[in-house]
Coordinates of C-alpha atoms in Angstrom, one line a residue:
M1 CA 99.1 86.7 59.5
L2 CA 97.7 90.3 61.5
S3 CA 97.7 92.4 58.7
K4 CA 93.6 91.7 57.8
E5 CA 91.6 94.0 59.7
K6 CA 89.6 90.8 61.3
E7 CA 90.9 90.2 65.6
S8 CA 93.0 92.3 67.6
V9 CA 96.0 90.2 69.0
G10 CA 94.9 91.0 72.1
E11 CA 91.3 89.5 71.9
Q12 CA 92.6 86.9 74.0
E13 CA 90.6 88.5 76.6
G14 CA 88.1 87.3 74.5
K15 CA 87.9 83.6 74.5
K16 CA 90.7 80.8 74.2
K17 CA 89.4 79.4 70.4
V18 CA 89.0 82.1 67.6
T19 CA 88.4 80.7 64.0
E20 CA 89.1 83.8 62.3
V21 CA 92.0 84.1 63.4
K22 CA 95.0 82.9 64.9
T23 CA 95.3 84.9 69.1
F24 CA 97.6 83.3 71.1
P25 CA 98.6 85.1 75.2
I26 CA 101.4 86.6 74.9
P27 CA 104.2 84.0 76.1
F28 CA 107.5 85.4 77.8
A29 CA 110.5 84.2 77.0
L30 CA 111.5 84.1 80.9
E31 CA 115.2 85.5 79.4
E32 CA 114.0 87.8 76.6
I33 CA 112.8 90.9 79.1
K34 CA 116.3 91.8 80.6
E35 CA 114.9 95.9 81.6
N36 CA 111.4 97.9 82.6
I37 CA 110.1 98.9 78.9
T38 CA 109.6 102.7 78.1
L39 CA 108.1 104.4 75.5
N40 CA 110.3 106.1 73.3
T41 CA 108.6 107.6 70.5
K42 CA 112.5 108.6 69.0
T43 CA 113.3 105.4 67.6
K44 CA 113.6 105.8 63.4
S45 CA 113.2 103.0 60.9
Q46 CA 114.1 103.1 57.3
L47 CA 111.8 100.1 56.3
P48 CA 108.5 100.1 53.8
K49 CA 105.3 101.5 56.3
E50 CA 103.7 98.1 55.1
Q51 CA 106.9 96.2 56.2
I52 CA 107.0 97.7 59.5
I53 CA 103.6 97.1 61.1
N54 CA 104.3 93.1 59.3
Q55 CA 106.9 93.3 61.6
A56 CA 105.4 94.8 65.4
F57 CA 102.3 92.6 63.7
K58 CA 104.8 89.1 63.7
F59 CA 106.7 90.1 67.2
H60 CA 103.4 90.9 68.9
S61 CA 102.6 87.2 68.5
Q62 CA 105.9 85.4 69.0
G63 CA 105.8 87.3 72.2
N64 CA 109.1 89.1 71.4
I65 CA 107.1 92.5 73.4
S66 CA 111.1 94.2 73.2
K67 CA 110.8 94.1 69.8
A68 CA 107.5 94.6 69.3
T69 CA 106.9 98.0 71.4
K70 CA 110.3 99.3 69.4
Y71 CA 108.0 98.5 65.8
Y72 CA 104.8 99.7 67.4
Q73 CA 106.9 102.9 68.2
I74 CA 108.1 103.4 64.8
C75 CA 104.4 103.3 63.4
I76 CA 103.5 106.1 65.9
K77 CA 106.6 108.0 65.2
Q78 CA 106.0 107.9 61.3
G79 CA 103.0 109.4 61.5
F80 CA 101.0 105.9 60.7
N81 CA 97.5 106.1 61.4
N82 CA 96.3 102.8 61.5
P83 CA 93.9 102.1 64.1
Q84 CA 94.7 98.6 64.3
V85 CA 98.5 99.5 65.2
F86 CA 96.7 101.7 68.0
S87 CA 94.2 98.5 69.2
N88 CA 97.5 95.8 68.9
F89 CA 100.0 98.6 71.2
G90 CA 97.0 99.3 73.4
I91 CA 96.9 95.4 73.8
L92 CA 100.5 94.9 74.4
L93 CA 100.2 97.8 77.2
K94 CA 98.0 96.0 79.0
E95 CA 100.0 92.8 79.4
I96 CA 103.4 95.3 80.4
D97 CA 100.7 96.6 83.1
Q98 CA 101.2 100.2 81.6
L99 CA 97.2 99.1 82.1
K100 CA 97.0 104.3 81.5
E101 CA 99.0 104.2 78.1
A102 CA 97.4 101.0 77.3
E103 CA 93.8 103.6 77.3
K104 CA 95.3 105.8 75.0
M105 CA 95.9 103.7 72.7
I106 CA 92.6 102.2 72.1
K107 CA 91.4 105.5 72.4
Q108 CA 93.3 106.4 69.7
A109 CA 92.1 103.2 67.4
I110 CA 88.3 104.2 68.6
K111 CA 89.7 107.9 67.4
L112 CA 90.8 107.1 63.5
K113 CA 88.3 104.2 62.9
P114 CA 85.0 105.1 65.6
D115 CA 83.0 102.0 64.2
Y116 CA 85.6 99.7 65.5
A117 CA 84.3 97.1 67.7
I118 CA 87.3 95.5 68.7
A119 CA 88.9 98.5 70.8
Y120 CA 85.8 99.0 72.4
N121 CA 86.0 96.0 73.3
N122 CA 89.5 96.0 74.2
L123 CA 88.6 98.8 75.9
G124 CA 86.5 97.8 77.4
N125 CA 89.3 95.3 78.9
I126 CA 91.5 97.9 80.4
L127 CA 89.6 99.9 82.2
I128 CA 88.3 96.7 84.2
D129 CA 91.6 97.1 84.9
L130 CA 92.0 100.6 86.3
G131 CA 88.5 99.6 88.1
R132 CA 86.4 102.2 86.2
L133 CA 84.1 99.4 85.4
K134 CA 80.4 102.5 84.7
E135 CA 83.2 103.0 81.6
A136 CA 84.1 99.7 80.6
E137 CA 80.4 98.3 80.2
I138 CA 79.5 101.7 78.7
Y139 CA 82.7 101.1 75.8
T140 CA 81.4 96.9 75.9
K141 CA 78.3 98.2 75.2
K142 CA 79.1 100.5 72.0
A143 CA 81.2 97.0 71.1
I144 CA 77.7 95.1 71.1
D145 CA 75.9 98.0 69.6
L146 CA 78.4 98.2 66.5
K147 CA 78.8 94.3 66.5
P148 CA 75.6 92.8 67.3
D149 CA 77.2 88.9 67.3
Y150 CA 80.1 90.0 68.6
A151 CA 80.5 87.1 71.4
N152 CA 83.9 88.2 73.1
A153 CA 82.0 91.7 74.0
Y154 CA 79.0 89.9 75.0
N155 CA 81.4 87.6 77.6
T156 CA 83.9 91.0 78.2
L157 CA 80.2 92.8 79.4
G158 CA 78.9 89.3 81.6
N159 CA 82.5 90.0 83.4
I160 CA 81.8 93.4 84.0
L161 CA 78.1 93.0 85.0
K162 CA 79.3 90.0 87.7
E163 CA 81.7 92.6 89.2
L164 CA 78.3 95.5 89.8
D165 CA 77.0 92.2 91.4
N166 CA 74.6 92.4 88.2
L167 CA 74.2 88.3 88.5
K168 CA 71.0 88.0 86.5
D169 CA 72.4 90.4 83.9
A170 CA 75.7 89.3 83.7
E171 CA 74.3 85.5 83.3
I172 CA 73.1 86.7 80.6
C173 CA 75.1 87.4 78.6
F174 CA 78.2 85.3 79.1
S175 CA 74.5 82.8 77.8
K176 CA 74.5 85.4 74.2
A177 CA 78.5 84.8 73.4
I178 CA 77.6 80.9 74.3
S179 CA 75.1 81.1 72.0
L180 CA 77.1 83.3 68.9
E181 CA 79.6 80.6 69.9
P182 CA 78.7 77.8 71.1
D183 CA 82.7 76.6 72.1
H184 CA 83.1 80.1 73.6
E185 CA 85.9 78.6 76.6
S186 CA 86.1 81.7 78.6
A187 CA 82.1 82.9 78.2
I188 CA 81.5 79.1 79.4
I189 CA 84.3 79.0 82.0
N190 CA 83.1 82.2 83.5
R191 CA 79.2 81.2 83.8
G192 CA 80.3 78.1 85.7
Q193 CA 81.3 80.4 88.1
L194 CA 78.6 82.4 88.3
Y195 CA 76.9 78.9 88.7
F196 CA 78.8 78.0 91.4
D197 CA 79.4 81.6 93.3
K198 CA 75.1 81.8 93.3
G199 CA 75.3 77.6 95.0
E200 CA 74.0 76.3 91.2
F201 CA 75.9 73.7 91.4
K202 CA 74.7 70.9 88.9
K203 CA 74.6 73.8 86.4
A204 CA 78.3 75.2 87.1
L205 CA 79.0 71.4 87.0
K206 CA 77.3 71.4 83.3
D207 CA 78.5 74.2 81.8
S208 CA 82.7 73.6 83.5
D209 CA 82.0 69.5 81.8
L210 CA 81.1 71.4 78.6
C211 CA 85.1 72.3 77.8
N212 CA 87.6 69.5 79.9
T213 CA 90.9 71.7 80.1
K214 CA 93.1 71.8 82.6
Q215 CA 91.5 74.5 84.2
S216 CA 87.4 72.7 83.6
R217 CA 88.9 69.5 84.9
A218 CA 89.8 70.6 87.8
F219 CA 86.8 72.9 88.2
S220 CA 84.9 70.2 87.7
L221 CA 86.3 68.0 90.7
E222 CA 85.9 71.4 93.1
I223 CA 82.3 71.2 91.3
L224 CA 81.6 67.4 92.6
Y225 CA 82.7 68.6 95.8
S226 CA 80.4 71.0 96.5
L227 CA 77.3 68.2 95.4
G228 CA 78.8 65.8 97.9
S229 CA 79.5 63.6 95.0
I230 CA 82.7 61.9 96.7
N231 CA 83.2 58.9 94.6
E232 CA 83.0 60.2 90.9
I233 CA 85.3 62.8 91.8
Y234 CA 88.3 59.6 92.6
N235 CA 86.6 58.7 89.6
R236 CA 87.1 61.3 87.5
I237 CA 90.9 61.4 88.6
E238 CA 91.6 57.7 88.0
K239 CA 90.0 58.2 84.5
T240 CA 92.4 61.5 83.8
Y241 CA 96.1 61.5 86.4
A242 CA 98.0 60.1 83.8
F243 CA 98.0 62.7 81.5
D244 CA 96.6 65.9 84.1
D245 CA 100.1 64.8 86.2
K246 CA 101.4 68.6 86.4
N247 CA 98.0 70.1 86.4
L248 CA 98.7 72.0 89.7
R249 CA 94.6 73.0 90.5
L250 CA 93.7 69.3 90.3
A251 CA 97.4 68.4 92.3
A252 CA 96.0 71.0 94.8
F253 CA 91.9 70.0 95.4
S254 CA 94.2 66.0 95.2
S255 CA 95.6 66.5 98.1
F256 CA 92.8 68.3 99.8
I257 CA 90.0 65.7 98.7
S258 CA 92.8 62.8 99.7
E259 CA 93.1 64.2 103.4
R260 CA 89.8 64.3 103.9
E261 CA 88.9 61.6 103.2
N262 CA 91.8 59.8 104.8
K263 CA 92.1 58.1 101.4
Y264 CA 95.0 58.9 98.6
T265 CA 93.9 59.6 94.9
H266 CA 95.6 58.3 91.6
H267 CA 97.1 62.0 91.4
N268 CA 100.3 61.3 92.8
F269 CA 101.9 65.6 92.0
C270 CA 103.0 65.9 95.4
P271 CA 99.6 64.1 97.6
K272 CA 101.2 65.7 100.8
P273 CA 102.5 69.4 100.1
L274 CA 103.0 70.0 103.4
K275 CA 106.0 67.3 104.2
F276 CA 108.0 69.2 101.5
L277 CA 107.9 72.4 102.9
H278 CA 111.2 73.5 103.7
F279 CA 113.0 76.1 105.8
N280 CA 116.5 78.2 105.8
N281 CA 118.1 81.8 106.0
L282 CA 120.7 83.6 104.4
K283 CA 123.0 84.6 107.9
N284 CA 123.4 80.6 107.0
Q285 CA 124.7 81.0 103.5
L286 CA 126.9 84.6 104.5
N287 CA 128.6 86.2 106.9
N288 CA 128.0 89.5 105.7
Y289 CA 124.1 89.3 105.5
E290 CA 122.6 91.8 106.4
E291 CA 124.8 94.0 104.3
F292 CA 123.6 91.8 101.4
I293 CA 119.5 92.3 102.2
K294 CA 120.6 95.8 102.5
G295 CA 122.0 95.9 99.1
L296 CA 120.1 93.4 97.9
L297 CA 116.8 96.3 98.3
K298 CA 118.8 98.7 97.1
E299 CA 118.7 96.5 93.5
L300 CA 115.3 96.3 94.3
S301 CA 113.9 99.9 94.1
E302 CA 115.5 100.4 91.1
I303 CA 113.0 98.0 89.5
K304 CA 110.0 99.0 88.3
T305 CA 106.5 97.7 90.2
V306 CA 102.8 98.1 89.7
W307 CA 100.6 98.7 92.7
E308 CA 97.7 96.2 93.3
P309 CA 98.3 94.5 89.0
P310 CA 95.7 93.3 88.1
K311 CA 94.4 89.6 87.9
K312 CA 97.1 89.5 91.2
T313 CA 97.1 88.4 94.6
T314 CA 98.2 91.5 96.1
H315 CA 96.7 94.0 97.7
N316 CA 97.5 97.4 99.1
G317 CA 100.7 97.0 97.8
F318 CA 104.2 96.5 94.8
Q319 CA 104.5 93.5 93.0
T320 CA 107.2 93.2 89.9
P321 CA 105.3 93.7 86.3
S322 CA 104.7 89.7 84.5
Y323 CA 107.3 90.9 82.0
I324 CA 110.2 91.4 84.1
N325 CA 111.8 88.1 85.6
L326 CA 114.0 89.4 88.2
F327 CA 116.5 86.4 87.7
S328 CA 117.5 88.5 84.3
E329 CA 119.2 90.9 85.5
S330 CA 122.7 91.1 85.8
S331 CA 123.0 93.5 89.0
I332 CA 125.7 91.8 91.4
K333 CA 122.7 91.7 94.5
I334 CA 120.6 89.9 92.7
S335 CA 122.8 87.6 90.8
K336 CA 124.1 86.4 94.3
L337 CA 120.9 85.5 95.7
K338 CA 120.4 83.4 92.7
A339 CA 123.3 81.0 93.0
I340 CA 122.2 81.5 96.6
I341 CA 118.7 79.6 96.0
C342 CA 120.1 77.9 92.8
N343 CA 122.1 76.0 95.7
E344 CA 119.5 75.9 97.9
L345 CA 117.3 73.5 95.8
D346 CA 120.3 71.4 95.3
S347 CA 120.2 71.1 99.0
Y348 CA 116.6 71.0 98.8
Y349 CA 116.1 68.0 96.3
L350 CA 118.6 65.6 98.6
K351 CA 116.7 66.7 100.8
F352 CA 113.8 64.7 99.7
K353 CA 115.1 62.5 96.3
R354 CA 113.8 59.8 98.5
E355 CA 110.3 60.6 97.9
S356 CA 107.7 58.4 95.3
C357 CA 105.6 60.9 94.0
S358 CA 106.2 63.3 90.6
Y359 CA 107.6 66.2 92.6
I360 CA 110.1 64.5 93.1
K361 CA 110.2 61.4 90.6
K362 CA 110.1 64.6 87.0
W363 CA 112.6 67.1 88.9
P364 CA 113.4 69.7 86.5
S365 CA 116.3 68.7 85.2
H366 CA 117.9 72.8 84.4
K367 CA 117.0 75.2 87.4
K368 CA 115.0 77.1 84.8
L369 CA 113.9 80.3 87.6
L370 CA 111.0 82.7 87.5
G371 CA 111.3 86.1 90.4
W372 CA 109.3 88.7 91.2
H373 CA 109.2 91.1 94.6
V374 CA 106.3 91.7 96.4
I375 CA 105.2 95.4 98.5
L376 CA 103.4 95.6 101.2
K377 CA 102.1 99.1 103.1
K378 CA 99.8 98.7 106.1
Q379 CA 97.2 97.0 106.4
G380 CA 98.1 94.4 103.0
Y381 CA 98.0 91.0 102.3
Q382 CA 98.0 88.0 98.9
E383 CA 94.8 86.5 98.9
A384 CA 95.2 82.3 99.2
H385 CA 96.3 80.6 95.9
I386 CA 99.2 78.6 94.1
H387 CA 101.2 78.9 91.4
P388 CA 99.7 76.5 89.0
A389 CA 102.3 77.4 86.2
G390 CA 105.7 76.5 88.6
W391 CA 106.9 73.0 90.0
L392 CA 108.7 75.0 93.5
S393 CA 108.3 78.3 94.6
G394 CA 110.6 79.8 97.1
V395 CA 110.0 83.7 98.7
I396 CA 113.0 85.1 100.5
Y397 CA 112.5 87.5 103.7
L398 CA 113.4 91.1 103.6
K399 CA 111.7 93.1 105.6
V400 CA 109.0 91.6 108.3
V401 CA 107.3 93.5 111.0
P402 CA 106.2 91.9 113.2
S403 CA 103.0 89.6 114.4
L404 CA 101.8 91.6 117.6
G405 CA 101.1 88.0 118.6
K406 CA 98.4 87.5 116.3
D407 CA 100.5 86.2 113.4
E408 CA 100.3 89.5 111.2
G409 CA 102.4 89.5 108.2
G410 CA 103.1 85.8 108.7
I411 CA 102.6 82.7 105.6
E412 CA 99.9 80.9 105.9
F413 CA 99.8 77.3 104.5
S414 CA 96.6 75.6 104.1
L415 CA 95.1 72.7 101.7
N416 CA 91.6 74.9 101.2
G417 CA 91.1 76.5 98.5
P418 CA 89.3 79.7 96.9
N419 CA 86.5 76.9 95.9
Y420 CA 86.5 73.6 99.0
S421 CA 87.4 73.9 102.6
N422 CA 87.0 72.1 105.5
I423 CA 87.5 73.5 109.4
N424 CA 89.6 70.0 110.3
S425 CA 92.8 70.8 107.6
P426 CA 95.3 70.5 108.4
Q427 CA 97.7 74.0 107.9
L428 CA 100.8 75.9 109.2
I429 CA 101.7 79.3 109.5
H430 CA 105.5 80.4 109.2
Q431 CA 106.5 83.7 111.6
P432 CA 109.2 85.3 109.0
E433 CA 113.0 86.7 110.4
V434 CA 115.1 88.8 108.2
G435 CA 117.0 86.7 105.4
D436 CA 114.2 83.6 106.0
M437 CA 114.0 81.3 103.1
V438 CA 110.6 79.1 102.5
F439 CA 110.6 76.8 99.7
F440 CA 106.9 75.2 99.1
P441 CA 105.6 72.7 96.1
S442 CA 103.6 75.3 93.7
S443 CA 100.3 73.2 93.7
L444 CA 100.4 74.1 97.7
H445 CA 97.6 77.2 98.8
H446 CA 99.6 79.8 100.4
R447 CA 98.7 83.1 101.9
T448 CA 99.7 86.1 103.7
I449 CA 98.7 87.4 107.2
P450 CA 97.8 91.2 107.2
F451 CA 99.4 93.5 109.4
S452 CA 98.4 96.2 110.8
T453 CA 102.4 97.9 111.8
D454 CA 102.7 101.1 109.5
T455 CA 105.6 99.7 107.7
D456 CA 106.9 97.3 104.5
R457 CA 107.1 94.3 104.4
I458 CA 109.3 92.9 101.8
V459 CA 109.8 89.3 99.7
V460 CA 111.4 88.2 96.8
A461 CA 109.4 84.7 95.7
F462 CA 110.1 82.9 93.2
D463 CA 109.1 79.6 90.9
L464 CA 110.9 77.2 89.6
M465 CA 110.1 76.1 86.1
P466 CA 109.2 72.5 85.0
N467 CA 111.0 71.4 81.7

């Protein structure tokens, strides 16, 4: 499917829908990646060249990162000078946060094919994540020079210019992408967000309504709130609640507007998420919890982390890359922690089982956990966010920092979101102790308050995934 030179695997960076070939965000299987991905150019194979390349593309398209990596490495070891191999492998490496290696692969693709517009655009996206925006601008403009009708590149350039605070030209680029491909959802949403940030709410709403996706339907409600169109908000939720019941961004906003207006919406995922906070401590589960935490920290120290991973909320800290699920690890302490969490989930459900919201009534039938850990340094924090792919989220505190009377290092829960807020919205700040376990609905906004003490704050976080 990908052997023809059209769009590479990485073109999901540019848009949601592609008419030339099918594209896909990598659908990581939770139990599939069990260890760090390492680059190994000693791998050998007796397969024919074309079959090896097709195997790499096939496994990449399926989200099988380990096998895709193996076959891309074979291609490189055997000297296959196929620019699409290098470009696609670069995108795979980008997806697993190996950005420096990704940059090398894309540049090799360009060296092999200097007029490879797709590779220039992919390189632009990698350089965005590396924070090298001016370089990203140069390479993306090169992609446009090579392919003037390249909508994805105009969308990428729009994102770069927006980050550089050149909003006028960013809008021009997003509009150009849309004129080239009127169904380019990413460019439409990007332009809508730009309009929103500029306070041009009617234009933002028009763009958002063009898409009709889970993301855009929630975004439209947020825009309507800025326009003061409360009745329209309730009307829209009534029309879509049946098929948006698991749309957690919409659920978060619905909770906010219900509280602000003192009037329930038809959305019933979890109307009162602060009511579903749950607290316990490892010392109530283990006799030697301090030794357990010490051993757990040792195991975690051997697992790869990434400094301020792109498109995440972690600032001034390290986080497990997205392709690693902690709970796929077979190490003793991590496996024990998983068992403790699963037992606590049973207690959680029993505590709230009489509640009538979908969050409880449609409780996941299997305990499928996705876990990661975060190490925040001095002045580190996490922005307010939700976990839209989860059901229930949780944090286990392994190392904490002193609050200094200012809630430093605490976790704050709130109904306010990035695009909407009310000074009277309820919030709760929890100052954690070592061993604390905090469970909450994945639709509840939460953030870490920055801290000034020169020490580490270390947590394991997880999502209980929906069915």
